[in-house]
CSV table of C-alpha atoms in Angstrom, one decimal:
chain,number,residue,atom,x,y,z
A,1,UNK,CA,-119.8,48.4,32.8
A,2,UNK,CA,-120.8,44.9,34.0
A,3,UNK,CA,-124.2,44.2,35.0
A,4,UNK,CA,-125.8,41.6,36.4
A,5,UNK,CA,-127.0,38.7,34.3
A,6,UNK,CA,-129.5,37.2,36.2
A,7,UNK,CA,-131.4,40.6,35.6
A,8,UNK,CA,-130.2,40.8,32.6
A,9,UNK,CA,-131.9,37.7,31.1
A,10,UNK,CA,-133.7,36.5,33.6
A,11,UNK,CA,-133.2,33.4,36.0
A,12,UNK,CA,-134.3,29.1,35.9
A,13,UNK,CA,-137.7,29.2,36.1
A,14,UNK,CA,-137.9,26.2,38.6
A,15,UNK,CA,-134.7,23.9,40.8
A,16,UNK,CA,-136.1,21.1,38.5
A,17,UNK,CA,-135.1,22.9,35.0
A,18,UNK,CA,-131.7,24.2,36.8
A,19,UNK,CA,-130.7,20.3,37.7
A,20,UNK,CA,-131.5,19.5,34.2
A,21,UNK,CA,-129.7,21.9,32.6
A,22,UNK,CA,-126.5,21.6,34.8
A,23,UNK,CA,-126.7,17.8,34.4
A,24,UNK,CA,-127.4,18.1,30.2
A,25,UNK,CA,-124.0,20.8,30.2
A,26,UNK,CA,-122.1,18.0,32.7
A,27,UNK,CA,-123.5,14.9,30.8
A,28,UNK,CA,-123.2,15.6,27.1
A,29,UNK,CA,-121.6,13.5,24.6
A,30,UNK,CA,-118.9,13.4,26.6
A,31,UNK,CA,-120.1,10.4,29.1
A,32,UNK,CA,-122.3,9.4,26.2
A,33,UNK,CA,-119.4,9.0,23.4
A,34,UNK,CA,-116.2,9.5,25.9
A,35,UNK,CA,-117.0,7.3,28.7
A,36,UNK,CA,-117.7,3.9,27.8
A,37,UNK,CA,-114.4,3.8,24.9
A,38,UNK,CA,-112.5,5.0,28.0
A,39,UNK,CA,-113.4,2.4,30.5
A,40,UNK,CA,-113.0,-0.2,27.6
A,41,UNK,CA,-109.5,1.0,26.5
A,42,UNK,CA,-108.4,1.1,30.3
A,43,UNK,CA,-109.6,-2.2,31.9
A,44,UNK,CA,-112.9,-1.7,32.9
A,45,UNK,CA,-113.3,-1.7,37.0
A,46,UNK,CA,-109.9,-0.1,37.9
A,47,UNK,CA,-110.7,2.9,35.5
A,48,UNK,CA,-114.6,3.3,36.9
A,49,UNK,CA,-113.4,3.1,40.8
A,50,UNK,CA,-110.8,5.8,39.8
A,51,UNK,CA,-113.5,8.1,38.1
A,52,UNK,CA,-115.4,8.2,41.2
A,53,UNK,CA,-112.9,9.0,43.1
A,54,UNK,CA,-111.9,11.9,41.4
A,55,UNK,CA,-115.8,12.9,41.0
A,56,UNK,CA,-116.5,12.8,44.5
A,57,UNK,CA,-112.9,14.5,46.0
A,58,UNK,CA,-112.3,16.9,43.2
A,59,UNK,CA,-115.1,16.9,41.0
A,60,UNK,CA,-117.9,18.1,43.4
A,61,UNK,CA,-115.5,20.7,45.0
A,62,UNK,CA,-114.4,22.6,41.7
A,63,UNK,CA,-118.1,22.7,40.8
A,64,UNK,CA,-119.3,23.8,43.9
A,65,UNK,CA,-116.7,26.7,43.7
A,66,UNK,CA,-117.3,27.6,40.4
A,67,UNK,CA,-121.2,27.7,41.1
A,68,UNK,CA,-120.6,29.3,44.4
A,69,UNK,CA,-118.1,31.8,42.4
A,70,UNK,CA,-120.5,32.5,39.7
A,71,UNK,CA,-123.9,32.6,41.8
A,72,UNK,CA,-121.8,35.8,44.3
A,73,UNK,CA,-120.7,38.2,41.1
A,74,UNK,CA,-124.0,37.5,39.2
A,75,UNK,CA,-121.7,38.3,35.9
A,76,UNK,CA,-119.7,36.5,33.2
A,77,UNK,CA,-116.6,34.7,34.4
A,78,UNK,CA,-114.0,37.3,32.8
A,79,UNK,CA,-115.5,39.9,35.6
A,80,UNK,CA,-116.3,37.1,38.1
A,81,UNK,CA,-112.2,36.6,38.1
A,82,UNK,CA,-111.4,39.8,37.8
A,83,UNK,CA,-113.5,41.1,40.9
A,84,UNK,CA,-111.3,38.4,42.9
A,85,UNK,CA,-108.0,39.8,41.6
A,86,UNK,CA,-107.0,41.6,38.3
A,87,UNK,CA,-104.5,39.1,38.4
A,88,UNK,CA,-106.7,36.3,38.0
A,89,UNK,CA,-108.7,37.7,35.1
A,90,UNK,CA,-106.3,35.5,32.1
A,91,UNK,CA,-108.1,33.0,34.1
A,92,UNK,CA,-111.4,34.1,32.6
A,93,UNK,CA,-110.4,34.6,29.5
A,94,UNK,CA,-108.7,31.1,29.6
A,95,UNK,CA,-112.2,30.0,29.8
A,96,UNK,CA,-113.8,31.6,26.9
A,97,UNK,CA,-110.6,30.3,24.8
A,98,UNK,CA,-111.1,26.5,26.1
A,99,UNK,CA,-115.0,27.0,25.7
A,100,UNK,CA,-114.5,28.2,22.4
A,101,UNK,CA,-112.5,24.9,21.0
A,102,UNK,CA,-114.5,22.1,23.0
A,103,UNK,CA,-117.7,24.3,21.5
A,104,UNK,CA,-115.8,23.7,17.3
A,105,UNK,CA,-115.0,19.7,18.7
A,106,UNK,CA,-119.0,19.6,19.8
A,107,UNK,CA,-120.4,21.0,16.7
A,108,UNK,CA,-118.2,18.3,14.4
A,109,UNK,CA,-119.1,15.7,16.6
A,110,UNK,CA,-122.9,16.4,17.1
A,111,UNK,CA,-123.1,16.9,12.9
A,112,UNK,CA,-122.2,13.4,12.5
A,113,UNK,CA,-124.7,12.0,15.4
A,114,UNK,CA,-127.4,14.3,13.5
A,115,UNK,CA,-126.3,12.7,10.6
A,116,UNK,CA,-127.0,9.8,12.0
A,117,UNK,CA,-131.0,10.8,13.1
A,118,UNK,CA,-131.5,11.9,9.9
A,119,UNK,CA,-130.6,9.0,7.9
A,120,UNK,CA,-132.4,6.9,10.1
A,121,UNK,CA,-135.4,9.3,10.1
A,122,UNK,CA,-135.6,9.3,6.1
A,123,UNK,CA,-135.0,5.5,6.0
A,124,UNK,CA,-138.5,5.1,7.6
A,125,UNK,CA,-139.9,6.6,3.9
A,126,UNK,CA,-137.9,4.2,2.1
A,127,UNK,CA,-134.7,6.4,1.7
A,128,UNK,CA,-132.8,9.0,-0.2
A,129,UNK,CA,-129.1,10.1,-0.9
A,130,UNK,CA,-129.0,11.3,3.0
A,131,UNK,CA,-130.8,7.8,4.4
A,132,UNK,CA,-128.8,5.5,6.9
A,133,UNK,CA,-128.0,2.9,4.4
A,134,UNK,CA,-127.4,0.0,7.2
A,135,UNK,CA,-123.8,-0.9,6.0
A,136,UNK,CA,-122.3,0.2,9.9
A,137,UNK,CA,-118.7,0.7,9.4
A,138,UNK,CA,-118.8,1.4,5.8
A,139,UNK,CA,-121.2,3.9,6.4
A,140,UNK,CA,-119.5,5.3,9.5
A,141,UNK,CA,-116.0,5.6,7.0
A,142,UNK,CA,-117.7,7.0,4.0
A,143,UNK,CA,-119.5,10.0,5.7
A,144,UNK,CA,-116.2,10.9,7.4
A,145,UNK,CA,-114.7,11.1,4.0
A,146,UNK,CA,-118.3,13.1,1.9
A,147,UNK,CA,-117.3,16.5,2.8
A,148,UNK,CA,-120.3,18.1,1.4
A,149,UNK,CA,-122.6,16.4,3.8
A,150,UNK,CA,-119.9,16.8,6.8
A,151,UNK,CA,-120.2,20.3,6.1
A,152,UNK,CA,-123.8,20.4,5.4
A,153,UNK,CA,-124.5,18.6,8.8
A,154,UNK,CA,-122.5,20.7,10.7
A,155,UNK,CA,-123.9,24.0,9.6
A,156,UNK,CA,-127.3,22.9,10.6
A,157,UNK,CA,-126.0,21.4,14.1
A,158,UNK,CA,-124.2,24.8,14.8
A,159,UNK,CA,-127.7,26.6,13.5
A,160,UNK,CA,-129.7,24.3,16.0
A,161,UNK,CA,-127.3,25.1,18.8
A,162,UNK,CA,-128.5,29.1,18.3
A,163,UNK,CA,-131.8,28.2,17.8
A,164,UNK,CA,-131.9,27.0,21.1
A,165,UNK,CA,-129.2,29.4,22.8
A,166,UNK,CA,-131.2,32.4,21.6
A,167,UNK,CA,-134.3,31.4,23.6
A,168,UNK,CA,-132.5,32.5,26.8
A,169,UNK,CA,-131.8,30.7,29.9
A,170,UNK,CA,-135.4,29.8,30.9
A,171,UNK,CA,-137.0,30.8,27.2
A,172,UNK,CA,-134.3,27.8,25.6
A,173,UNK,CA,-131.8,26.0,27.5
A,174,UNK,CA,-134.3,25.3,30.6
A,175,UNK,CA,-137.2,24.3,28.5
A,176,UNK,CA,-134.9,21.9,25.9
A,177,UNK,CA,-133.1,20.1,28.8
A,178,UNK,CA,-136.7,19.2,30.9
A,179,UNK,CA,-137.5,17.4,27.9
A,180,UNK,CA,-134.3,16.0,26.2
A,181,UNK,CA,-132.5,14.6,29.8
A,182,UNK,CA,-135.2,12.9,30.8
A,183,UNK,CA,-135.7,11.5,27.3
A,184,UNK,CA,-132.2,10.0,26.8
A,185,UNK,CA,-132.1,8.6,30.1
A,186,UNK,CA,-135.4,6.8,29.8
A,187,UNK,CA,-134.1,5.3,26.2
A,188,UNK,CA,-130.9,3.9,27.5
A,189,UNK,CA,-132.3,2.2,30.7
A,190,UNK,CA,-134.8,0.1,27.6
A,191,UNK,CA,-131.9,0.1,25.6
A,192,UNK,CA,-129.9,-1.4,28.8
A,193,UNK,CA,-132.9,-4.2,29.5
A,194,UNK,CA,-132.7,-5.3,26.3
A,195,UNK,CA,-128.7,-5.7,26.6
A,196,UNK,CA,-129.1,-7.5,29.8
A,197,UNK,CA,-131.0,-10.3,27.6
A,198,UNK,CA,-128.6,-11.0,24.8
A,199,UNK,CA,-125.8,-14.0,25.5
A,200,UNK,CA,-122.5,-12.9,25.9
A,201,UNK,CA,-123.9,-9.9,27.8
A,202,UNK,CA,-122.6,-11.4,31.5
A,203,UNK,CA,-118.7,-11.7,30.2
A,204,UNK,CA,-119.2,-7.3,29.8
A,205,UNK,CA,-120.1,-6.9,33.2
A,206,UNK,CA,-117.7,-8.6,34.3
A,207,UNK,CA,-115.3,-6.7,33.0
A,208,UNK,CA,-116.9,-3.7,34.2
A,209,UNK,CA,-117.2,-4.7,37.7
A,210,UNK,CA,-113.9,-7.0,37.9
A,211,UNK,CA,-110.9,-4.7,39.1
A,212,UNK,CA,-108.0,-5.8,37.3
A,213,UNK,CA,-105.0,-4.4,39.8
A,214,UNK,CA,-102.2,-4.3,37.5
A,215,UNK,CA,-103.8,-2.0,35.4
A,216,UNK,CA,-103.1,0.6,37.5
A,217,UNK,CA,-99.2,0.7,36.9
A,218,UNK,CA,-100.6,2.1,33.3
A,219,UNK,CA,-100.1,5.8,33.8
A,220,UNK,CA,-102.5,7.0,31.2
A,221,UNK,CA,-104.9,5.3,33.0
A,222,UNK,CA,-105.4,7.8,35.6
A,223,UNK,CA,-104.5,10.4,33.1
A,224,UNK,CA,-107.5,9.4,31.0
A,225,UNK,CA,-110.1,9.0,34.0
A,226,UNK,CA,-108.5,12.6,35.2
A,227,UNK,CA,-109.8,14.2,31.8
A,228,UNK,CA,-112.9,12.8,31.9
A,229,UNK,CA,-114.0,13.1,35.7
A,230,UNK,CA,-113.4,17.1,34.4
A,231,UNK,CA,-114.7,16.8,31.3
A,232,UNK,CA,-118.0,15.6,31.5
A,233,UNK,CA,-118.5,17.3,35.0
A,234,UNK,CA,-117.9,20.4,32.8
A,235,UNK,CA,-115.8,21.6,35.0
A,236,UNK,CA,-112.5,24.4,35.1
A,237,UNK,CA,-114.0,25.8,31.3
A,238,UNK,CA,-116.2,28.7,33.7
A,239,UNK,CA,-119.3,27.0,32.6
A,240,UNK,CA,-120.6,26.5,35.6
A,241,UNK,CA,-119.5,30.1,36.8
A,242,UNK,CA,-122.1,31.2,34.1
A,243,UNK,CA,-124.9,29.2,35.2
A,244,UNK,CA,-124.4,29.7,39.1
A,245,UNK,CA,-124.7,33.5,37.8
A,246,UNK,CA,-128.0,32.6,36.9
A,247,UNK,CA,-129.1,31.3,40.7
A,248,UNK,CA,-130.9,33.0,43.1
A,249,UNK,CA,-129.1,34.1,46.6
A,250,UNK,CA,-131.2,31.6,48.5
A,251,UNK,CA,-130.3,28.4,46.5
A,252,UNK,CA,-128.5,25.4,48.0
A,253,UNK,CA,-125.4,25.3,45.9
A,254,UNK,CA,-123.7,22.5,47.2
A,255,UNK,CA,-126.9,20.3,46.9
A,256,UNK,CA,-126.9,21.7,43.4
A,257,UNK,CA,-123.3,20.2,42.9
A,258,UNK,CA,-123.9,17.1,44.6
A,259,UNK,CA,-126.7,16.4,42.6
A,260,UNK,CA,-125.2,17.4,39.5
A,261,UNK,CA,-122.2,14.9,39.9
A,262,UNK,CA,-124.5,12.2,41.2
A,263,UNK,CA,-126.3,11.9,38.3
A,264,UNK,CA,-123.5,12.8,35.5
A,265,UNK,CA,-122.1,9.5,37.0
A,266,UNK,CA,-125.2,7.5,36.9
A,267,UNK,CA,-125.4,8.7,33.3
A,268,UNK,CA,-121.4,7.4,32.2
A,269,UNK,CA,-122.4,4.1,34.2
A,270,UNK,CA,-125.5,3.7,32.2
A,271,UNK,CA,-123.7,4.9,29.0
A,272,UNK,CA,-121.2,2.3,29.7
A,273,UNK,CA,-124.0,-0.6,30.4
A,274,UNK,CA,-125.3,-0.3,27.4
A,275,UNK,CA,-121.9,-0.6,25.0
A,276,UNK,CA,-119.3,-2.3,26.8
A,277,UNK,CA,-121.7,-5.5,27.1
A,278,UNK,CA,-123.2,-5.4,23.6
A,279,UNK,CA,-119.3,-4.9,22.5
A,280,UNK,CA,-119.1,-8.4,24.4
A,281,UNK,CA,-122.1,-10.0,23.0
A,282,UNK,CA,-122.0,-9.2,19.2
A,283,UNK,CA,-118.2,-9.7,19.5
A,284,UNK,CA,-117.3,-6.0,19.0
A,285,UNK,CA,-113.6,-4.4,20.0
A,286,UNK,CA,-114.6,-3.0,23.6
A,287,UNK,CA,-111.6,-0.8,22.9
A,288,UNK,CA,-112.7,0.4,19.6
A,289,UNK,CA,-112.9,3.6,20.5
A,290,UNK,CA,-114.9,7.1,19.0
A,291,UNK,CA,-116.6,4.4,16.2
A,292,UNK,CA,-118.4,2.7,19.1
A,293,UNK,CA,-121.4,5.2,18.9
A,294,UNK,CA,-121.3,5.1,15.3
A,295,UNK,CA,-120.8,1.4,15.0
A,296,UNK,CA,-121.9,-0.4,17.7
A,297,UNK,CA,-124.8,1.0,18.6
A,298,UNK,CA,-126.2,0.4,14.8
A,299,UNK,CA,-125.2,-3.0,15.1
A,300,UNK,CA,-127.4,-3.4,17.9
A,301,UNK,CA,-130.3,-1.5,16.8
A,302,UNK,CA,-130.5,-3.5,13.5
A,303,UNK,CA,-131.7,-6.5,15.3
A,304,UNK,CA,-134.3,-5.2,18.1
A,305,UNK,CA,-137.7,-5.1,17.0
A,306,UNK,CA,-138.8,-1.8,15.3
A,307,UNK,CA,-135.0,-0.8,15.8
A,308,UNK,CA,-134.9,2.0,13.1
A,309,UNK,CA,-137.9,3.9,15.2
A,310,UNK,CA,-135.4,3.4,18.5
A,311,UNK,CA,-132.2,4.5,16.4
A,312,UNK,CA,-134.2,7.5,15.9
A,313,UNK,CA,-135.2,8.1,19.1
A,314,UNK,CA,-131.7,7.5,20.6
A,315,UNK,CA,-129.6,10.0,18.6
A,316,UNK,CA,-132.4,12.4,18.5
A,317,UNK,CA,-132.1,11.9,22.7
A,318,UNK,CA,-128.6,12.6,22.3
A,319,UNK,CA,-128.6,15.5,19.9
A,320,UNK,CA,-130.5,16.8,23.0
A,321,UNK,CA,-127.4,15.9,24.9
A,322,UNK,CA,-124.6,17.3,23.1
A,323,UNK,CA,-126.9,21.0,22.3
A,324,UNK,CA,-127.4,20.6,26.4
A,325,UNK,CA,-123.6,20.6,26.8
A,326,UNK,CA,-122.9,23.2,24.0
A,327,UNK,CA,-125.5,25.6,25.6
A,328,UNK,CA,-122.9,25.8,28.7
A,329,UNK,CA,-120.0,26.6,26.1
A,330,UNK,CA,-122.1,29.3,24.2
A,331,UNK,CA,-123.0,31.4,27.5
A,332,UNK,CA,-119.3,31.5,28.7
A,333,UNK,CA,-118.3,33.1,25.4
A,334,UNK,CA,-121.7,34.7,24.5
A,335,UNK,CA,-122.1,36.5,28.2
A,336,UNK,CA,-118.4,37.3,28.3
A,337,UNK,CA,-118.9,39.4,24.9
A,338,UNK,CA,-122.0,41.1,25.8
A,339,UNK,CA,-120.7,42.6,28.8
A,340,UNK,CA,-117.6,43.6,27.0
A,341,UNK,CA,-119.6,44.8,24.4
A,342,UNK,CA,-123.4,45.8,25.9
A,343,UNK,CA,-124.9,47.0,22.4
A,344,UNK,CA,-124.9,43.2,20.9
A,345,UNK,CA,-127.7,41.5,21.5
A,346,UNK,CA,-127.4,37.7,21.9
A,347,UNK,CA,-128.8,36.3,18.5
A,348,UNK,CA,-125.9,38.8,17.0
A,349,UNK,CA,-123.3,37.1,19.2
A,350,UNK,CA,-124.7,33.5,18.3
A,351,UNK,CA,-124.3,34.0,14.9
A,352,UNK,CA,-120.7,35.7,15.1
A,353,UNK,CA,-119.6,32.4,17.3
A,354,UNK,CA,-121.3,30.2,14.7
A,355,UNK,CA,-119.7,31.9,12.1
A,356,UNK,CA,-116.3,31.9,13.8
A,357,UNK,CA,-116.6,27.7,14.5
C-alpha cells in the first residue's frame, strides 16, 4: 500500500530551502552547460526571446501542475497518476524511465566537471597524475579518451550523489542546495564583472541582445529552445510531482512555480553572460558547443588573478548544481521503488540505482 511521503520522510524544513532545492533540480548543468552552446549555435536574441516564451506560457503551467499534482496525492508519481486514472499510470512510469537515463547522462557529465575540481584542486600542491595540467583542449580530448579516470570519476560522482540523496529531503537535498545555489550564483555574477571588462566583451552582447529575424525560418531553432525551456525547468520527468509531495497543504504553489522559473531563467541568462562574451573576447567558436565548459571557461580562468583558486570554486559550485538536479531524478525513481517495495530502505535503493547507472 502507498503511503504518504511527506510523513514518511519528513517535509522542507523552511520555503527558503524548498526554493532552493526546486531551483538547484530546475537549474542544473543543464542552463549551466546546455544553455549558453544553445543560444550560441541558434543566433543569440531570437533563441533567448523564444525561451522565455515558452518558460512563461508553458513552462510555469506544467510545473505548477505537476507541483499542484504531487503536493494533493502526497505519494510517488506512479500512484499520483494512477489515483487520476489507471489509465494514466504508463505515464508514471514513463517518468521513472526518462528520470533514470537523464540521471546515467548527469553522472557522466558531472564526472568530467569533478574531474575538472579535482585537477585544479591538486594543482594548488604542485600537481600529480590527476592535476589540471593547463593544456585546455588537449586536456579536455585526452580525459575523454583515459577510461580508467572516466570511470574512476564517475563512480565517485554517482557515490556523492547518494551521499547526499541518503540524507533525506531536509537531512540532504535541503541543506546541500541552501549552500551550493547561492554559491554558484554569487561566483558567476564575479565571474560576469570581470567579463564585462575584457575588450571584445561588447560585440557578445550584442549578439545576445540583437534579434536576428531570419533565424527564425531555422526550424531547429524552436526545437532546441523547446527542449531546453523543459529541460532545465525540470519539467514532464515527475520530478516536480515528487517534490510538491513533499509540501505542506497550506503552501502557495503557484508562487512556488513562479519563482522557480523566474530564477532558472535568471540563472541560463547569467550562464550565458558569462561564456558567450568571453567566446567573443578571447576569440573562441560561440557555437563550440558541450567543450565550452571544459574549454572556455579554462581559458578564461588562466588569466584572472588567482584564477586556479576561482576554477576551484566554480566547478566545485557547479558540482553542487548538477548533484542539485540529480537529487530531483533520484527521488522520482527512489520513492517510486519504495512504495512498490516498502521493506527497502533508501540507502538500499541508492545503491541499487548507482549500481544500475
Amino acid at each position: 500500500m502507498d503511503t504518504d511521503i511527506k510523513s514518511k520522510r519528513g517535509g522542507w524544513g523552511s520555503n527558503f530551502g524548498f526554493l532552493m532545492a526546486s531551483i538547484g533540480s530546475a537549474v542544473g548543468l543543464g542552463n549551466i552547460w546546455g544553455f549558453p552552446y544553445k543560444m550560441g549555435k541558434s543566433g543569440g536574441a531570437v533563441f533567448l526571446l523564444f525561451y522565455l516564451v515558452l518558460v512563461v506560457l508553458v513552462g510555469v503551467t506544467v510545473m505548477l501542475g505537476e507541483l499542484a499534482l504531487g503536493r494533493r496525492s502526497g505519494k510517488s508519481a506512479v500512484s499520483t497518476y494512477r489515483g487520476l486514472s489507471k489509465k494514466y499510470t504508463w505515464l508514471g512510469y514513463a517518468g521513472i524511465v526518462c528520470g533514470f537515463c537523464i540521471m546515467c547522462f548527469y553522472f557522466v557529465l558531472g564526472g568530467i566537471v569533478l574531474r575538472y575540481a579535482v585537477g585544479y584542486f591538486l594543482s594548488l600542491f604542485g600537481g600529480s597524475t590527476f592535476a589540471w595540467s593547463g593544456q585546455g583542449t588537449d586536456f579536455f580530448g585526452y580525459f575523454l579518451t583515459d577510461t580508467k579516470s572516466m570511470i574512476l570519476f564517475f563512480v565517485l560522482y554517482i557515490l556523492l550523489n547518494i551521499i547526499v540523496v541518503s540524507g533525506g529531503v531536509h537531512g540532504g537535498i535541503e541543506k546541500f542546495c541552501n549552500v551550493g545555489m547561492p554559491a554558484l550564483f554569487c561566483l558567476l555574477v564575479f565571474i560576469i564583472l570581470y567579463i564585462a571588462c575584457q575588450p571584445g566583451a561588447a560585440e557578445g552582447y550584442k549578439f545576445m541582445f540583437t534579434p536576428r529575424w531570419e533565424a527564425l525560418k531555422d526550424p531547429m531553432i524552436w526545437i532546441w529552445a523547446m527542449g531546453q525551456a523543459f529541460f532545465s525547468l525540470s519539467v514532464t520527468g515527475s520530478g516536480m510531482i515528487v517534490y510538491g509531495a513533499y509540501l505542506s497543504k497550506d503552501e502557495d504553489v503557484v508562487g512556488v512555480a513562479q519563482h522557480t522559473a523566474l530564477f532558472d531563467t535568471i540563472a541560463a541568462v547569467v550562464a550565458a553572460l558569462v561564456i558567450i562574451p568571453a567566446c567573443f573576447s578571447y576569440g573562441l567558436d560561440v557555437g563550440a558547443g558541450p567543450s565550452l565548459l571544459f574549454v572556455t571557461l579554462p581559458t578564461i580562468l588562466q588569466d584572472i588573478p588567482m584564477g586556479q583558486l576561482f576554477a576551484i570554486i566554480l566547478y566545485m559550485a557547479m558540482i553542487f548544481a548538477g548533484v542539485s538536479s540529480l537529487q530531483n531524478m533520484f527521488e522520482v525513481v527512489a520513492e517510486s521503488l519504495m512504495h512498490k517495495f516498502p521493506k527497502l530502505n533508501r540507502v538500499t535503493v541508492l545503491v541499487l540505482l548507482g549500481a544500475l547507472c
